[in-house]
XYZ file of C-alpha atoms in Angstrom:
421
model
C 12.668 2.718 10.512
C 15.065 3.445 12.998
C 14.403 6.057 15.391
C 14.420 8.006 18.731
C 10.796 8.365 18.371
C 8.575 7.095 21.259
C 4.866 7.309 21.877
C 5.915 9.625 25.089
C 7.015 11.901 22.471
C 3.709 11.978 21.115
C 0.841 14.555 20.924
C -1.957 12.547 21.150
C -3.185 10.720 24.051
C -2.002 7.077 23.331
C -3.614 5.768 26.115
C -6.667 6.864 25.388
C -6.895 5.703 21.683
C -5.531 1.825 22.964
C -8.315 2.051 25.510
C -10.832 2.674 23.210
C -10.155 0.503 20.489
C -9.560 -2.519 23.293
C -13.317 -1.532 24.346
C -14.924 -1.426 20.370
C -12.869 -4.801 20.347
C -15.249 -6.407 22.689
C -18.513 -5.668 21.164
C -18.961 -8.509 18.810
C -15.954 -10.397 20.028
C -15.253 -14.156 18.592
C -12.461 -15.644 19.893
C -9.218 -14.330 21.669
C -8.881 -11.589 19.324
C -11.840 -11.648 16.076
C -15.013 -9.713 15.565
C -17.643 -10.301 13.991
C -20.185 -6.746 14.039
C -21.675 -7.128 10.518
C -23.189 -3.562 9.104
C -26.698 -2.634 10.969
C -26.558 -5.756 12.911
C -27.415 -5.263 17.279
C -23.406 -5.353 17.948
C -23.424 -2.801 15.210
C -25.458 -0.251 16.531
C -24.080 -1.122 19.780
C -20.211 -0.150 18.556
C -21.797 3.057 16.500
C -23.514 4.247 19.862
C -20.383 3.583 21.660
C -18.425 6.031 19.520
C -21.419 8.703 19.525
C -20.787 8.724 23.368
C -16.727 9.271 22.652
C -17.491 11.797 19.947
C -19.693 13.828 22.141
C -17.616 13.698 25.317
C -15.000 14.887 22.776
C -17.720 17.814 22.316
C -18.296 17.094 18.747
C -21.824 17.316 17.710
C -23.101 13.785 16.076
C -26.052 12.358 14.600
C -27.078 9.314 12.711
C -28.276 9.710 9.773
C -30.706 7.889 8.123
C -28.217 5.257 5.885
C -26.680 4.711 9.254
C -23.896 6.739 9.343
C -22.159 8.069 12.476
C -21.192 11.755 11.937
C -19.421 13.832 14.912
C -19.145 17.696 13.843
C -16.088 20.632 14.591
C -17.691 23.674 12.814
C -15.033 25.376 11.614
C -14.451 29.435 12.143
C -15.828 29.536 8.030
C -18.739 27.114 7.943
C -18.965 27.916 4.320
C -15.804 26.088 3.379
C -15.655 23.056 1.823
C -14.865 20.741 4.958
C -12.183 18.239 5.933
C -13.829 14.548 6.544
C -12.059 12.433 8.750
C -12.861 8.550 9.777
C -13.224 5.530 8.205
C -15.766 2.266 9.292
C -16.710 0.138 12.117
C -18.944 -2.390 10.887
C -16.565 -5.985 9.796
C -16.499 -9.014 8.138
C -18.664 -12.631 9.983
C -14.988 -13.742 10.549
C -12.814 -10.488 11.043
C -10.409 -8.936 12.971
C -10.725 -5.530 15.746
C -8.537 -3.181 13.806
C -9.840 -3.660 10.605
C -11.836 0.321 9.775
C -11.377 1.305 13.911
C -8.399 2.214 14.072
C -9.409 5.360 11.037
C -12.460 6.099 13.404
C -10.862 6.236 16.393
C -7.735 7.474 15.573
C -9.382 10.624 13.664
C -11.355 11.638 16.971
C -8.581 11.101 18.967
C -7.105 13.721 16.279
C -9.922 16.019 16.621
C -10.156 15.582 20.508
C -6.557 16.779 21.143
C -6.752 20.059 18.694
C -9.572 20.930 21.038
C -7.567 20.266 24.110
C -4.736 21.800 22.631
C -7.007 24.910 21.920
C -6.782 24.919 17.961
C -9.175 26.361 16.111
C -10.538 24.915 12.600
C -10.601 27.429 10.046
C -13.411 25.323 8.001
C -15.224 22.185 9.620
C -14.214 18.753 10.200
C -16.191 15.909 10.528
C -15.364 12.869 12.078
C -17.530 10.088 9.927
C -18.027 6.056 10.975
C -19.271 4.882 7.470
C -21.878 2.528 7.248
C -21.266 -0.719 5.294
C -17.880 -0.445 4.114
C -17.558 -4.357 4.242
C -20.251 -5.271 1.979
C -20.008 -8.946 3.295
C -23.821 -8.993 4.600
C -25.569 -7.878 1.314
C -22.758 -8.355 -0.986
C -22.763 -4.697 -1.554
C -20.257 -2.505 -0.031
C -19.273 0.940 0.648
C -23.193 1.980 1.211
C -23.100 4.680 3.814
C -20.301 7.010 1.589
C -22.355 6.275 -1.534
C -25.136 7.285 -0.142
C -23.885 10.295 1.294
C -22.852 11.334 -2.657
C -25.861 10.331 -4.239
C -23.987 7.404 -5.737
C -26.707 4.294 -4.756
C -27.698 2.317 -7.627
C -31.278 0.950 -8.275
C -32.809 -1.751 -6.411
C -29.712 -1.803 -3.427
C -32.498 -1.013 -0.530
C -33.679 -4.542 -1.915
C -30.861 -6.860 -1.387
C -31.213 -9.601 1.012
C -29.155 -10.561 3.118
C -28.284 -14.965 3.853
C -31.619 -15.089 6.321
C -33.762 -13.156 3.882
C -33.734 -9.183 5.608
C -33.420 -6.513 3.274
C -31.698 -4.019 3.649
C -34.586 -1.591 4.054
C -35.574 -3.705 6.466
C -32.356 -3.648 8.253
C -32.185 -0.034 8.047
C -35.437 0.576 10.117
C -34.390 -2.000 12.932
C -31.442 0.157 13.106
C -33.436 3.456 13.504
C -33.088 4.761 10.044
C -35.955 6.026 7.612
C -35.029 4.259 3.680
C -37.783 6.693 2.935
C -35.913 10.543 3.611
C -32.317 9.272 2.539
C -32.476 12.410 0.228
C -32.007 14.634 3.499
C -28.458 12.562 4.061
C -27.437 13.254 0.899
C -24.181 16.328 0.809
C -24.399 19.136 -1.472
C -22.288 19.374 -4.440
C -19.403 20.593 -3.214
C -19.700 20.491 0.024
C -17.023 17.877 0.683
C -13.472 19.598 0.196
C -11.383 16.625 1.039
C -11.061 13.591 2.794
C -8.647 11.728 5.241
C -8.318 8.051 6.424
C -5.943 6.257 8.175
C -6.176 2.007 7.996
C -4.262 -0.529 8.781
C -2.710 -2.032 5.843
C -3.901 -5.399 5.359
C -0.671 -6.518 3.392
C 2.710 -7.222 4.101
C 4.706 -4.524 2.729
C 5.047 -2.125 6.319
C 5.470 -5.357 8.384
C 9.036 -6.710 6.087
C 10.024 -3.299 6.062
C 9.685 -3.270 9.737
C 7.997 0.578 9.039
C 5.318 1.208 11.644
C 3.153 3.812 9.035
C 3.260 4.465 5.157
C 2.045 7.195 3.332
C -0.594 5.521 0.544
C -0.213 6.838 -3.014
C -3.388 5.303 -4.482
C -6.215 2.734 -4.308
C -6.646 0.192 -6.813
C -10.028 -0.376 -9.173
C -11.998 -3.586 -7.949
C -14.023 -5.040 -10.386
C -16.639 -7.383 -8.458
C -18.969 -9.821 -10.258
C -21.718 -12.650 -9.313
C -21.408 -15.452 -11.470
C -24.021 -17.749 -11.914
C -24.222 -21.214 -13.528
C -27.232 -23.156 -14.835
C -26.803 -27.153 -15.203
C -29.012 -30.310 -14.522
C -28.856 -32.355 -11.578
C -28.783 -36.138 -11.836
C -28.082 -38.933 -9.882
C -24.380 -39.074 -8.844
C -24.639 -42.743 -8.988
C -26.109 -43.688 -12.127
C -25.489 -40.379 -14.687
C -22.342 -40.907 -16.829
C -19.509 -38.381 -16.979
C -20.028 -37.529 -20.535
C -23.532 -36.795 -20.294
C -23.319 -34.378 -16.895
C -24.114 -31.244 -16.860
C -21.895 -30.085 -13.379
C -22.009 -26.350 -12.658
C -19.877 -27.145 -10.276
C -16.874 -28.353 -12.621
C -17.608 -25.300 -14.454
C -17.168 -23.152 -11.365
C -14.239 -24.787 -10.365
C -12.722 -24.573 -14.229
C -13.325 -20.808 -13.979
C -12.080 -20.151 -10.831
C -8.552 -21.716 -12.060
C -8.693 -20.029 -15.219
C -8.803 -16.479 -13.220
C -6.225 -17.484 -10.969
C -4.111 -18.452 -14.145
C -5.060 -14.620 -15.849
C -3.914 -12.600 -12.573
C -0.939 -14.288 -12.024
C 0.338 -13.867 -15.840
C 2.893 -11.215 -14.804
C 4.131 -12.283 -11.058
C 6.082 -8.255 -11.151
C 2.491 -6.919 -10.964
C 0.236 -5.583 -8.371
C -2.855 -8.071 -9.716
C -5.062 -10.055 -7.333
C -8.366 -12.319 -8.231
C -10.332 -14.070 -5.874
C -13.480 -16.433 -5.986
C -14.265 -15.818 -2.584
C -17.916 -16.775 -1.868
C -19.891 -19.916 -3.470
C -23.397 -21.511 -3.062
C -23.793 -24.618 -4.886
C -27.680 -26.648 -5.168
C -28.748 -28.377 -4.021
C -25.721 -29.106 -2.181
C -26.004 -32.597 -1.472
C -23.369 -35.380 -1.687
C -24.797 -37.939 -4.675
C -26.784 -35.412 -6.554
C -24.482 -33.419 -9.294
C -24.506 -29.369 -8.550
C -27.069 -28.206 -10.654
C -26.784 -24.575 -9.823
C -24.173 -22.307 -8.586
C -23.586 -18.784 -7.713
C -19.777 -17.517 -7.166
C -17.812 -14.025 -6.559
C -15.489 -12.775 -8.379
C -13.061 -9.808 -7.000
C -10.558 -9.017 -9.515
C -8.464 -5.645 -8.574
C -5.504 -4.026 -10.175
C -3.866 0.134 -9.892
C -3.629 -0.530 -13.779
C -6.786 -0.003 -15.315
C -6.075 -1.181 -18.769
C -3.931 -4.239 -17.546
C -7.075 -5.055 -15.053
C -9.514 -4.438 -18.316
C -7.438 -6.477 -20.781
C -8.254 -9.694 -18.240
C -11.934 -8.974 -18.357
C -11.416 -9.358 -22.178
C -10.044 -12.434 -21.738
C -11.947 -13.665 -18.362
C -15.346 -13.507 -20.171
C -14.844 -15.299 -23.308
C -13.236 -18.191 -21.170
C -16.215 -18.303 -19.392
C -18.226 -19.123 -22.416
C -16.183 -21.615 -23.301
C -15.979 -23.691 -20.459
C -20.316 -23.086 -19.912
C -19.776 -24.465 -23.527
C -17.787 -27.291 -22.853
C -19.641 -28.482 -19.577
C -23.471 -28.040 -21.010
C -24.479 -25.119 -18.803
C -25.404 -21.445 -19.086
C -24.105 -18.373 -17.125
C -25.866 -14.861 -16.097
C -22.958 -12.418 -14.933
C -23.934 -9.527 -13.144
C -21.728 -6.695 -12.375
C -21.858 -5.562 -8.592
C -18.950 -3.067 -8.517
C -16.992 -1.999 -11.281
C -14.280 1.344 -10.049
C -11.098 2.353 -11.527
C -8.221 3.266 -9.493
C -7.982 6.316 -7.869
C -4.915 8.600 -7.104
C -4.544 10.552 -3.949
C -4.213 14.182 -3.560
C -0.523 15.139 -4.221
C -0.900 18.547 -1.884
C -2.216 16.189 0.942
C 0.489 13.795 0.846
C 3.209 16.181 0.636
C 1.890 17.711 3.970
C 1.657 13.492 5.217
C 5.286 13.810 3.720
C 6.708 17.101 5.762
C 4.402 15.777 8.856
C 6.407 12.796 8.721
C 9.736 14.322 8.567
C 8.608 16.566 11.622
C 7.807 13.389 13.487
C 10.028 10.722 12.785
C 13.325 12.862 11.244
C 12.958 10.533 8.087
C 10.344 10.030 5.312
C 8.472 7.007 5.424
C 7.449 4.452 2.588
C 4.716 5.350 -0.094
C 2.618 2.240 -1.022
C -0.569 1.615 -3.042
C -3.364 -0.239 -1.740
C -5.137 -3.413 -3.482
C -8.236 -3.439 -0.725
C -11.282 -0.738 -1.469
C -12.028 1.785 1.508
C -14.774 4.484 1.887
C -11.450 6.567 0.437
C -12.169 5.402 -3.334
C -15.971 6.545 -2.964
C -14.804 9.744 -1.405
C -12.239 10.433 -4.306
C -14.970 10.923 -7.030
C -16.000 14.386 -5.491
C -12.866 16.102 -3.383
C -9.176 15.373 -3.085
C -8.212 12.565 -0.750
C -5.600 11.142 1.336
C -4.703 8.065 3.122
C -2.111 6.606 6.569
C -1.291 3.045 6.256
C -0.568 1.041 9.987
C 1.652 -1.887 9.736
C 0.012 -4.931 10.597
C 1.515 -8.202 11.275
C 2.249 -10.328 8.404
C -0.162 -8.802 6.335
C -3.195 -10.621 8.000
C -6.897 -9.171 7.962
C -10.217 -10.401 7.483
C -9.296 -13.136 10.187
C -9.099 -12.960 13.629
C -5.438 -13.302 13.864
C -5.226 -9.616 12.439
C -2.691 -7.729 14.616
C -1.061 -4.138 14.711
C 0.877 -3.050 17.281
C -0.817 -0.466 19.533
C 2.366 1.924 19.559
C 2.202 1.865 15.646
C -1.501 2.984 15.693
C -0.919 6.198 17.363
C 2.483 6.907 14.992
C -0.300 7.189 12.479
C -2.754 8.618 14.754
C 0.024 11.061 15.175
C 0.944 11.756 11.529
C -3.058 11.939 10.914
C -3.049 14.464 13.550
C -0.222 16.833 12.490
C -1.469 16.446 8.641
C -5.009 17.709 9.758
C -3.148 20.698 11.389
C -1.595 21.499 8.495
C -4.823 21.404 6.242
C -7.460 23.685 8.408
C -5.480 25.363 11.072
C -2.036 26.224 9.684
């Protein structure tokens, strides 16, 4: 994107939304650049109480509520209207980067703190909203705060543990929450009219287009499973091959054979990963007896992403067949892909020509965010940041600080447009 455009030509205070994301950046810092503030951890309700502080000196009025939430309120001149949420999450992965999530947070109160300097007036209510437990990483369960804010928590999630053993319950009371009145935290049908978030884009699409910000067209439907495999152990000394029973061969078979299924059509937007594996009793001359594996298969094309399950699961019979062990598959998250608002990103699409004097590129997104939750009850609509290379869930994640507020600024006109204009 070529243009005259320059952060001095900006409406929002730039300097003000670099400061505070290089100050979030060094609560849970690892490394040079990483951070590592898993959801309800100390550095976590360390970062959450550092926003309150922001959102109230931007004279919004916040709580916590009681799934851990961070919510900063604008009442709006009609409190009665469906409101406008803006924000996105704070907590991140054990190895992650500073952008990852802040730069939605951040950027929507800097939104929300320049219409009140600029003396706009909301016609309905905003509110600015750090989700809890986007990630999911700590009790392989994401996306908890905004599903719990629409009544969308499945059965026995309070009970997860996490790798030391803490439940989540248990982790929600260290953090100051009450498990036992989430009903209170809970919206009202309804009550949600729409919802905003701007993230970096954690793919490489901005960043070879050389396009600071993209306008995101939809979000596509993970399908996340546990896998677990039941062998015998034996002596890796003295048990012959052909008598083994290695869950761990069987893993490893699997996690080839869905590689092999997403990459059928290389033209298409389908990813799979086996991300996370525990093997037992892990040691180096007994044969893996047990093991438990993710799976994190996501695709915009529902029926393409469904006709690999139909394949996926079968295989895995087979090869549990072939190697003498059993499987118990449990389904963790299972969402189809969801379509953004067409009203919100045509005023993302006039916003943009205001700023920049040019339209900017429309992507989809393969990751999740507290967007696809939000989707199920109101209209949504989504910023993507460039970010180098692609990289995130690493330390090395890195967006320019310039192309943040271009995004910061296209949230901020767009959020004119919808509830003052």
């Amino acid at each position: 994107m070529k243009t005259a455009f320059s952060v001095s030509s900006l409406t929002i205070n730039h300097q003000r939304l670099q400061s505070r994301l290089e100050q979030l950046a060094e609560i849970g810092k690892i490394g040079e650049t990483g951070v590592c503030r898993l959801t309800l951890s100390k550095e976590d309700k360390q970062a959450v109480l550092k926003v309150k502080d922001w959102m109230e000196e931007a004279g919004l009025d916040t709580r916590i509520d009681d799934f851990g939430n961070l919510i900063g309120q604008w009442e709006g001149e009609e409190d009665t209207l469906p409101i406008l949420v803006i924000g996105s999450h704070i907590d991140s992965q054990p190895y992650g980067g500073r952008f990852d999530g802040t730069v939605g947070v951040l950027g929507a109160l800097e939104v929300v703190q320049t219409m009140k300097e600029k003396g706009l007036e909301p016609k309905r209510t905003i509110e600015v909203i750090a989700f809890s437990d986007e990630e999911g990483c700590r009790f392989d369960k994401g996306l908890f705060g905004v599903r719990g804010i629409l009544n969308q928590l499945e059965e026995g999630e309070l009970e997860r543990v996490d790798s030391d053993g803490i439940s989540r319950r248990d982790a929600l009371i260290e953090f100051g929450c009450n498990p036992d009145q989430l009903e209170a935290s809970v919206y009202a049908e309804g009550r949600i009219g729409e919802f905003i978030e701007m993230h970096i884009e954690q793919g490489p699409i901005l960043d070879r287009g050389n396009v600071p910000v993209g306008i995101v067209t939809g979000i596509s439907g993970p399908l996340w499973l546990t896998v677990e495999l039941q062998g015998f152990a034996g002596h890796a000394g003295s048990v012959p091959m052909s008598y083994r029973q290695d869950a761990l061969v069987a893993a490893a078979e699997i996690t080839l054979t869905l590689n092999e299924l997403a990459s059928m059509d290389p033209e298409a937007p389908t990813v799979a990963t086996v991300g996370k594996m525990e093997v037992f009793p892990n040691s180096r001359n007994i044969i893996p007896e047990r093991v438990r594996f993710t799976i994190d298969l996501r695709d915009i094309d529902l029926e393409r992403r469904k006709d690999i399950e139909a394949t996926l699961y079968p295989a895995i019979d087979h090869i549990c067949e072939k190697h003498q062990v059993t499987s118990t598959i449990r389904v963790d998250t299972e969402s189809e892909p969801r379509y953004c608002s067409e009203a919100i990103m045509d005023d993302m699409r006039k916003s943009a020509q205001e700023i920049f004097g040019q339209a900017v590129p429309e992507l989809m997104s393969g990751p999740f965010h507290d967007a696809i939750a939000m989707s199920t009850v109101c209209d949504y609509g989504m910023i993507f940041v460039r970010c180098k290379d692609g990289i995130s869930h690493n330390p090395k994640e890195s967006a320019e600080f310039e192309d943040i507020s271009k995004g910061a600024e296209l949230l901020y006109q767009t959020v004119v447009k919808r509830v003052v204009e």
